[in-house]
Each structure stands twice: as C-alpha cells, then as structure tokens.
C-alpha positions as a Python dict, from the first residue, in 0.01 Angstrom:
ca = {
    (1, 'M'): (0, 0, 0),
    (2, 'Q'): (22, -190, -330),
    (3, 'I'): (323, -405, -416),
    (4, 'E'): (425, -609, -719),
    (5, 'I'): (488, -979, -651),
    (6, 'L'): (550, -1300, -843),
    (7, 'K'): (220, -1430, -986),
    (8, 'S'): (329, -1714, -1213),
    (9, 'K'): (644, -1884, -1334),
    (10, 'V'): (736, -2144, -1595),
    (11, 'H'): (1076, -2254, -1467),
    (12, 'R'): (1332, -2379, -1721),
    (13, 'A'): (1137, -2416, -2044),
    (14, 'V'): (1346, -2477, -2355),
    (15, 'I'): (1330, -2241, -2654),
    (16, 'T'): (1202, -2442, -2951),
    (17, 'E'): (1195, -2162, -3210),
    (18, 'A'): (1313, -1806, -3268),
    (19, 'N'): (1119, -1617, -3537),
    (20, 'L'): (1275, -1278, -3612),
    (21, 'N'): (1017, -1196, -3882),
    (22, 'Y'): (717, -1189, -3648),
    (23, 'V'): (554, -884, -3494),
    (24, 'G'): (680, -969, -3143),
    (25, 'S'): (607, -1164, -2826),
    (26, 'L'): (657, -1511, -2682),
    (27, 'T'): (449, -1799, -2816),
    (28, 'L'): (400, -2058, -2540),
    (29, 'D'): (222, -2393, -2537),
    (30, 'E'): (-130, -2333, -2403),
    (31, 'D'): (-87, -2626, -2160),
    (32, 'L'): (206, -2446, -1996),
    (33, 'M'): (9, -2122, -1985),
    (34, 'D'): (-287, -2290, -1817),
    (35, 'A'): (-69, -2475, -1566),
    (36, 'A'): (107, -2150, -1473),
    (37, 'N'): (-217, -1948, -1456),
    (38, 'M'): (-110, -1721, -1743),
    (39, 'I'): (-328, -1579, -2019),
    (40, 'E'): (-281, -1459, -2375),
    (41, 'N'): (-150, -1101, -2400),
    (42, 'E'): (-27, -1108, -2040),
    (43, 'K'): (297, -915, -1984),
    (44, 'V'): (584, -1149, -1901),
    (45, 'Q'): (952, -1131, -1832),
    (46, 'V'): (1167, -1390, -2010),
    (47, 'V'): (1497, -1466, -1838),
    (48, 'N'): (1749, -1661, -2046),
    (49, 'V'): (1956, -1893, -1827),
    (50, 'N'): (2212, -1950, -2104),
    (51, 'N'): (2303, -1589, -2183),
    (52, 'G'): (2161, -1385, -1893),
    (53, 'S'): (1928, -1169, -2103),
    (54, 'R'): (1604, -1043, -1950),
    (55, 'I'): (1326, -911, -2173),
    (56, 'E'): (967, -802, -2127),
    (57, 'T'): (707, -902, -2382),
    (58, 'Y'): (359, -1054, -2392),
    (59, 'L'): (222, -1404, -2439),
    (60, 'I'): (61, -1558, -2745),
    (61, 'K'): (-114, -1894, -2712),
    (62, 'G'): (78, -2172, -2880),
    (63, 'K'): (-78, -2498, -2994),
    (64, 'R'): (-186, -2704, -2694),
    (65, 'G'): (46, -2999, -2630),
    (66, 'S'): (304, -2878, -2886),
    (67, 'G'): (572, -2783, -2633),
    (68, 'I'): (631, -2459, -2826),
    (69, 'C'): (833, -2183, -2666),
    (70, 'C'): (910, -1937, -2945),
    (71, 'L'): (1076, -1598, -2916),
    (72, 'N'): (923, -1370, -3180),
    (73, 'G'): (1031, -1044, -3341),
    (74, 'P'): (1313, -854, -3170),
    (75, 'A'): (1295, -1099, -2878),
    (76, 'A'): (1426, -1367, -3117),
    (77, 'R'): (1768, -1203, -3087),
    (78, 'M'): (1772, -1270, -2713),
    (79, 'G'): (1791, -1648, -2731),
    (80, 'A'): (1858, -1948, -2948),
    (81, 'V'): (1684, -2280, -2996),
    (82, 'G'): (1786, -2500, -2704),
    (83, 'D'): (1837, -2216, -2455),
    (84, 'I'): (1670, -2256, -2118),
    (85, 'V'): (1437, -1974, -2010),
    (86, 'I'): (1225, -1879, -1713),
    (87, 'V'): (895, -1709, -1800),
    (88, 'I'): (770, -1487, -1518),
    (89, 'S'): (457, -1280, -1464),
    (90, 'Y'): (385, -1043, -1176),
    (91, 'A'): (72, -905, -1010),
    (92, 'T'): (5, -588, -817),
    (93, 'M'): (-193, -635, -499),
    (94, 'D'): (-248, -508, -151),
    (95, 'F'): (43, -573, 86),
    (96, 'E'): (-164, -785, 327),
    (97, 'E'): (-319, -986, 41),
    (98, 'A'): (28, -1043, -102),
    (99, 'K'): (143, -1203, 223),
    (100, 'K'): (-111, -1482, 172),
    (101, 'F'): (-84, -1517, -206),
    (102, 'K'): (74, -1835, -348),
    (103, 'P'): (220, -1804, -699),
    (104, 'S'): (175, -2075, -963),
    (105, 'T'): (500, -2244, -1061),
    (106, 'V'): (545, -2501, -1339),
    (107, 'F'): (854, -2716, -1394),
    (108, 'P'): (832, -2846, -1752),
    (109, 'K'): (968, -3186, -1834),
    (110, 'E'): (1145, -3283, -2157),
    (111, 'G'): (979, -3133, -2463),
    (112, 'N'): (824, -2857, -2246),
    (113, 'K'): (556, -3099, -2130),
    (114, 'I'): (374, -3071, -1798),
}
C-alpha cells in the first residue's frame, strides 16, 4: 500500500512579496528550500496562518540568502506582505517505509533566515 505523508515543511515563514503579474508559483529563498529538502518545481501547499487560505502551487528558487517568500500570479491574492505561512510538501511511499521516514522541518528566524 502507498500512502502520502509529510516530506518537508517550512514552518512560519513571512510573506515578503506578492506579485499578481507573474505566471504563478511561490518564490522561496534557496537556503530555505535546501534546509527543508525541497527542490525547484516541487508541488507545495501554502497555508496562510493569518487568513486560513490553503493553496497548491510549485516552487521557484529565490535568491540565496534573500529571505524571499513571494506569492506569484493568482496565489498573490491569497496573502499579503507580512502574513505568516507554512510551506508543505508531501511524498508518496510504501506504508512500511513511511513508518520510518523523518520529514525535514525548518523554523525560519526573523527575515526568513535559517
């Protein structure tokens, strides 16, 4: 049996930009992506702590060390600069493998720094 489980999480990043006139996605500081074991184009769920919205999109690498967390395209309507978000990715794996799997979790500090 295959199940979907938490793979990676960036817990409580702060939105730094919202760019409605972009094709779509979430731009995230590459340092945060690396620390959370996430890659460019990976499907993620973005949960907005401030307004309760939950969206699915994909990741774009942001400049390393910039602290960027930018909602792009239609996603920009789901949050505002200063909102706190949780960025989550999932993996599908065998049930027994999933029992042993440990997800990567990152708790950014001020400025979305590691």
